[in-house]
C-alpha positions as a printed NumPy array, in Angstrom:
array([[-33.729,   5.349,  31.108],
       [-37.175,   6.695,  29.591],
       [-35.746,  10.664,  31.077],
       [-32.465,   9.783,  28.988],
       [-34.068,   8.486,  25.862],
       [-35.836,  11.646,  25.626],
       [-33.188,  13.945,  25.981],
       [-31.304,  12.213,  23.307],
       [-34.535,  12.17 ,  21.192],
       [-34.372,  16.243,  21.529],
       [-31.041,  16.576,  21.009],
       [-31.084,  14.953,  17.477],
       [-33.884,  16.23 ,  16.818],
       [-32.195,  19.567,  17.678],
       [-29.386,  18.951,  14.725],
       [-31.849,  17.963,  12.649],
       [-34.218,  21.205,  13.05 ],
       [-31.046,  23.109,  12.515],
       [-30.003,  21.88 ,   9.093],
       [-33.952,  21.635,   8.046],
       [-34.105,  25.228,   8.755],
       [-30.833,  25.824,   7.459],
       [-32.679,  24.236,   3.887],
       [-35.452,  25.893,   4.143],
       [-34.37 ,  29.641,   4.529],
       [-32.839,  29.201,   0.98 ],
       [-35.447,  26.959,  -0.511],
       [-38.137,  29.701,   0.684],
       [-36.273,  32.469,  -1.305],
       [-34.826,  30.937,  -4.639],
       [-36.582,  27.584,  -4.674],
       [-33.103,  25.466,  -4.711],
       [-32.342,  22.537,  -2.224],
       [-29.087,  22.864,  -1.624],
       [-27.284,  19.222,  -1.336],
       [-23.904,  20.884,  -0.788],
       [-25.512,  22.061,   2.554],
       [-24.241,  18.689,   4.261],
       [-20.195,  20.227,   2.765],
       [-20.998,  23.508,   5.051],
       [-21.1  ,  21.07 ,   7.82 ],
       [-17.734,  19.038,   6.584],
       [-15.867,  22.636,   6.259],
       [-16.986,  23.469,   9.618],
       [-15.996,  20.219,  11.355],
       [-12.385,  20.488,   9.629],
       [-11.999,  23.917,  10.409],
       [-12.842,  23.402,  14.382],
       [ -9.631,  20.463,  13.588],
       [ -7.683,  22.596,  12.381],
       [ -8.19 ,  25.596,  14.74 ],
       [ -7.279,  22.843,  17.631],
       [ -4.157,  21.752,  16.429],
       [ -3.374,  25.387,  15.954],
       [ -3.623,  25.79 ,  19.632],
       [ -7.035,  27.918,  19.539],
       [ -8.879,  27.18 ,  22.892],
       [-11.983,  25.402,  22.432],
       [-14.589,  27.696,  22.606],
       [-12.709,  30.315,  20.15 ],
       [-12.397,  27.357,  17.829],
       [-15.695,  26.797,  17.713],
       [-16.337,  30.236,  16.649],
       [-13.891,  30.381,  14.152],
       [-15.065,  26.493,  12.814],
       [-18.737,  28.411,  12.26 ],
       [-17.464,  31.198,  10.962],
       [-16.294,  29.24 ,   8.376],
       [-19.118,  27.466,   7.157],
       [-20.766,  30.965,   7.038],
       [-18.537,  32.046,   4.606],
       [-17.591,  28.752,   2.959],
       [-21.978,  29.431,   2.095],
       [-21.734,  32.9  ,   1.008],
       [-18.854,  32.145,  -1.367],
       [-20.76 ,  29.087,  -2.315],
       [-23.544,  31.683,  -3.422],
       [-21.183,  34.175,  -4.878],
       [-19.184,  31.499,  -7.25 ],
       [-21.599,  28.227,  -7.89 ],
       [-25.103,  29.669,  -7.575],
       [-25.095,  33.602,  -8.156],
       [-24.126,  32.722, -12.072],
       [-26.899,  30.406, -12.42 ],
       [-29.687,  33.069, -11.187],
       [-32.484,  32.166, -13.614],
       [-31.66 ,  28.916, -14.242],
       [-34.215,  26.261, -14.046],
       [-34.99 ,  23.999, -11.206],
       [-32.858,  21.418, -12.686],
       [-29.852,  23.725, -13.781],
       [-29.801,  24.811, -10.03 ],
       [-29.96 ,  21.831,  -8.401],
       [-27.268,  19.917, -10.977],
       [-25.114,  22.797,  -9.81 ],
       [-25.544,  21.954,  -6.127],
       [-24.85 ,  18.351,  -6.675],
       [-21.445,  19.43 ,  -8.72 ],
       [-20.379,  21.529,  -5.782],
       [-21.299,  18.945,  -3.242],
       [-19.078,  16.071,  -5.519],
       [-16.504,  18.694,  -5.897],
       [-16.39 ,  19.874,  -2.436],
       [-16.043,  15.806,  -1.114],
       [-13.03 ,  15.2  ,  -3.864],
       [-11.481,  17.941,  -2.792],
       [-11.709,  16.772,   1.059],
       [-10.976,  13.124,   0.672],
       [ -7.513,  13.931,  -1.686],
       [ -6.295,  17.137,   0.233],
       [ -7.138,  16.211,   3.847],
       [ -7.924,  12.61 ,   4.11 ],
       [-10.233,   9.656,   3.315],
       [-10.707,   7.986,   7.26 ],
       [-12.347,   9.726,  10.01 ],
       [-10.179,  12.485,  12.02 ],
       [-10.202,  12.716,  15.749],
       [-11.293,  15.471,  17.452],
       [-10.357,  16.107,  20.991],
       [-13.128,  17.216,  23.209],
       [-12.579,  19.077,  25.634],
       [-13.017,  16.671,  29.197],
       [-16.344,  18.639,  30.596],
       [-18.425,  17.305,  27.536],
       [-17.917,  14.105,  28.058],
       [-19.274,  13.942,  31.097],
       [-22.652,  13.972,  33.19 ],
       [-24.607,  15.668,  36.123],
       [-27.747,  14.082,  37.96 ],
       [-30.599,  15.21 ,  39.223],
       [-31.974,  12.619,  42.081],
       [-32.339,   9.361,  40.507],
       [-31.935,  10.863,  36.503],
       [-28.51 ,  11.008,  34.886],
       [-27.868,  13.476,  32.045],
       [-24.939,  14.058,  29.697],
       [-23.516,  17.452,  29.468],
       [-23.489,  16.814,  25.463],
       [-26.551,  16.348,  24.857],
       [-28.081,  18.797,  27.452],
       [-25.339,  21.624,  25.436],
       [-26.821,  20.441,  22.058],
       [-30.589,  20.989,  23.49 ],
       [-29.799,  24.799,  24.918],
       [-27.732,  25.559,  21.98 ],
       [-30.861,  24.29 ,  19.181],
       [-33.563,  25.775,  21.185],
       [-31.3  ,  29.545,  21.53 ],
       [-30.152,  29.165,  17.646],
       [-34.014,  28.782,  16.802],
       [-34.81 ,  31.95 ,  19.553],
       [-32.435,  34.291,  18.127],
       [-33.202,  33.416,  14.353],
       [-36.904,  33.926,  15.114],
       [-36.043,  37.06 ,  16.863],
       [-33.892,  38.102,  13.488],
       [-37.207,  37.665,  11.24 ],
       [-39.211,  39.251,  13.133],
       [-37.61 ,  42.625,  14.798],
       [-35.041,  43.5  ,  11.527],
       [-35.072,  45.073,   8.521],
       [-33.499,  42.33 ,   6.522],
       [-35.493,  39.556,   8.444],
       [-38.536,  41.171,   7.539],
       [-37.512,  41.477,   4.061],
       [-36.446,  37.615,   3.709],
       [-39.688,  37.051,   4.882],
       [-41.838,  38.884,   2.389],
       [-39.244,  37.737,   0.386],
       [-40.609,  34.194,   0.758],
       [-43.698,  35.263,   0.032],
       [-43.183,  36.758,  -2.88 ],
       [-39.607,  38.039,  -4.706],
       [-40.789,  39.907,  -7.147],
       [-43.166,  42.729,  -4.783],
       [-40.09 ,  42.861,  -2.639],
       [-37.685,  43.702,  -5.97 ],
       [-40.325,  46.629,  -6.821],
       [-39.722,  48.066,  -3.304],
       [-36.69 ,  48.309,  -4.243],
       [-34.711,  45.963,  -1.748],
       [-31.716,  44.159,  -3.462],
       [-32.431,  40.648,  -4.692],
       [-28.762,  39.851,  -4.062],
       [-28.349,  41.183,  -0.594],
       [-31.576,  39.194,   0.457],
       [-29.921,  35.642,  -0.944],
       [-26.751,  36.321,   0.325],
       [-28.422,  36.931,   3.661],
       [-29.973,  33.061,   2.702],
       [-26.504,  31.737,   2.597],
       [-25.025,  33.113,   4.928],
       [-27.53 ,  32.029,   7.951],
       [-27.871,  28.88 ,   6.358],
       [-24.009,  28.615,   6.565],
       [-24.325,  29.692,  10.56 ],
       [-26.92 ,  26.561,  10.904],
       [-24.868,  24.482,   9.402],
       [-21.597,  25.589,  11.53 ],
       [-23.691,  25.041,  14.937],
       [-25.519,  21.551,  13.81 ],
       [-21.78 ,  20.596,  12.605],
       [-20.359,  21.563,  16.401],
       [-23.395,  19.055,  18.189],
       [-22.455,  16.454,  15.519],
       [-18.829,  16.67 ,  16.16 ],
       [-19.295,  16.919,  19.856],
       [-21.378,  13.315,  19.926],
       [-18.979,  11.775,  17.365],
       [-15.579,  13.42 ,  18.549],
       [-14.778,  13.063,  14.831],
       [-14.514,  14.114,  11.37 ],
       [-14.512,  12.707,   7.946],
       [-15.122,  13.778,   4.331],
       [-18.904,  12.244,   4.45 ],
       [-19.845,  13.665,   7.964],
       [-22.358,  16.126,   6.622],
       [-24.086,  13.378,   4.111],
       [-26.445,  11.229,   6.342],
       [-27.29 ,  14.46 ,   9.308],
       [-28.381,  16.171,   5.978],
       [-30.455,  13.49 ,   4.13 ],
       [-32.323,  13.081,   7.317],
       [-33.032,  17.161,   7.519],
       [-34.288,  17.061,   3.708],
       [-36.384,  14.241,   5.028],
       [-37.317,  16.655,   8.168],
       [-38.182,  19.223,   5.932],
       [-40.414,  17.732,   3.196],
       [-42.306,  16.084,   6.461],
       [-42.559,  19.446,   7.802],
       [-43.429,  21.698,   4.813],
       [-41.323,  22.273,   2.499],
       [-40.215,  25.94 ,   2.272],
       [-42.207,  26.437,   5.936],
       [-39.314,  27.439,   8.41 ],
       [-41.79 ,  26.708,  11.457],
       [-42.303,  23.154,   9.424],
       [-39.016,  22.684,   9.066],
       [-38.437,  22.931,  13.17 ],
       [-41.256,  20.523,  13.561],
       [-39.991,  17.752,  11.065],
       [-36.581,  18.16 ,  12.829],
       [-37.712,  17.129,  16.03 ],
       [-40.57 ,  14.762,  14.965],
       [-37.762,  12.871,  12.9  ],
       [-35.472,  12.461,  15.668],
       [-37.513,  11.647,  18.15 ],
       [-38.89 ,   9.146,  15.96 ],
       [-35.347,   7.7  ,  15.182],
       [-34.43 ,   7.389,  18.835],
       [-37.261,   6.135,  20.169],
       [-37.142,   3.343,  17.515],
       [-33.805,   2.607,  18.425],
       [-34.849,   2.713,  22.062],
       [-37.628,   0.156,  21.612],
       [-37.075,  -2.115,  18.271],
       [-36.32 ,  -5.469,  19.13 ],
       [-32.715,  -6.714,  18.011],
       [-34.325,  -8.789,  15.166],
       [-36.035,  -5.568,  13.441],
       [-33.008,  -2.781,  14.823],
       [-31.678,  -2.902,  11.034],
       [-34.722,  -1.808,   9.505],
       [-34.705,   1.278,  11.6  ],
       [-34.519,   3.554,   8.58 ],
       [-37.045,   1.851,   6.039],
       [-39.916,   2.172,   9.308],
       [-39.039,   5.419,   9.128],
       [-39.197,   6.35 ,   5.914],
       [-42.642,   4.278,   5.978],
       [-43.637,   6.88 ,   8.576],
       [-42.901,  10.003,   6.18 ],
       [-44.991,   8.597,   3.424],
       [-47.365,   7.948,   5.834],
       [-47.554,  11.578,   6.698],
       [-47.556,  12.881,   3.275],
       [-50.441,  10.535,   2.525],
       [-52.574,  12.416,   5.176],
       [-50.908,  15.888,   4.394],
       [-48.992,  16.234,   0.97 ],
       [-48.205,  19.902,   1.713],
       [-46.516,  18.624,   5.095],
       [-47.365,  19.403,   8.37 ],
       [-47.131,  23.069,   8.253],
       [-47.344,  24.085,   4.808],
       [-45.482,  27.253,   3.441],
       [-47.66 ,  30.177,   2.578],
       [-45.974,  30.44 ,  -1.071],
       [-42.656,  29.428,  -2.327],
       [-41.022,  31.326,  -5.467],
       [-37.526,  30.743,  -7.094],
       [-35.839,  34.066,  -7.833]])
């Protein structure tokens, strides 16, 4: 029971260091939280619908379902944010709200309101042991899947050109602008793998839920904001590790609170973040510097 508590604690935590870094990448460039990052999600979860009941098998519609949210977040740049460049603080992040309301109108009138099944496909549903442990093949697919995402985006910062220039980028814009690197290409870049982080942390959600509804990305993304302002705002390493401390903390809570104190799950939480920022305001690995473009 302990073996499968902890392997659910990692695999939420997993979702959650996906969409924190997913936050962070763009915060660390232009200095905008972006609360229509939980829509990415939504647009991803409808699109791996609607590429079932097309007849797409499962793994191609997963593809397709995060291919979509990476565009749905470069056209989200290119037509809500890339207008507003220079904007203030508050301009930008009005502008993120209005796409998230607009996005979540558009959803519950043109698709639907309630929850829509998604079928699974039978192996995911079900479980392998090893001796006396038994482990889902969900959640063990949603660890591997976090832990390679966060490989291969590590690997993209470090050993390319344009990972190397988001990075100095995050340090600071305006040096990288004087080298001549394009200011656009680098946000765009932004978007778009903050669209890919959404797409895979809206596959693991949809695989534990076997749903979708208009609100699906609200909640997973809260917590990740959460995740991130724990971990460092703007610090893709703190991002990771307020990911995983927040869902670990969430499921072992759940694990252990007796049934008279289960509802107040959230508000011990949330005690446990101010808590941290009492002892570390920065978080708990602080960005280097964080500029808006």
């Amino acid at each position: 029971m302990i073996a499968q508590q902890i392997i659910n604690a990692v695999s939420l935590g997993g979702v959650y260091a996906l969409l924190a870094l997913g936050l962070a990448i763009v915060f660390s460039i232009i200095g905008l939280i972006n609360f229509a990052h939980g829509e990415l999600m939504t647009i991803s979860g409808y699109s791996l619908l609607a590429a079932l009941l097309f007849g797409f098998p499962f793994p191609v519609a997963v593809v397709i379902a995060i291919g979509c949210g990476a565009i749905a977040a470069v056209l989200m740049e290119r037509i809500a944010f890339r207008p507003m460049r220079g904007a203030d603080v508050t301009s930008l992040l009005l502008t993120s709200f209005a796409v998230s309301s607009l996005l979540k109108v558009l959803f519950q009138n043109g698709v639907s309101a309630r929850g829509q099944a998604v079928t699974m496909p039978q192996w995911m549903t079900g479980a392998f042991s090893f001796g006396d442990f038994t482990v889902g093949v969900g959640p063990t697919i949603s660890i591997v899947v976090s832990l390679l995402a966060l490989v291969a985006l590590e690997i993209f910062l470090r050993r390319t050109n344009t990972g190397t220039a988001m990075r100095a980028a995050a340090e600071d814009f305006d040096v990288v602008r004087l080298m001549g690197i394009s200011a656009g290409r680098i946000i765009a870049t932004a978007f778009l793998l903050s669209g890919i982080l959404a797409g895979l942390a809206a596959m693991l959600w949809v695989a534990q839920r076997a749903s979708v509804d208009p609100l699906m990305g609200f909640t997973p993304v809260l917590k990740a904001f959460i995740a991130a302002v724990v971990g460092g705002l703007g610090s893709l390493p703190g991002a990771v590790a307020g990911g995983f401390l927040l869902g670990i903390i969430e499921v072992l809570l759940q694990a252990t609170l007796p049934a008279a104190y289960a509802p107040y799950r959230d508000a011990i939480v949330l005690s446990g973040v101010i808590a941290v920022l009492l002892v570390r305001p920065q978080g708990l690995i602080p960005a280097i510097r964080v500029q808006r473009s």
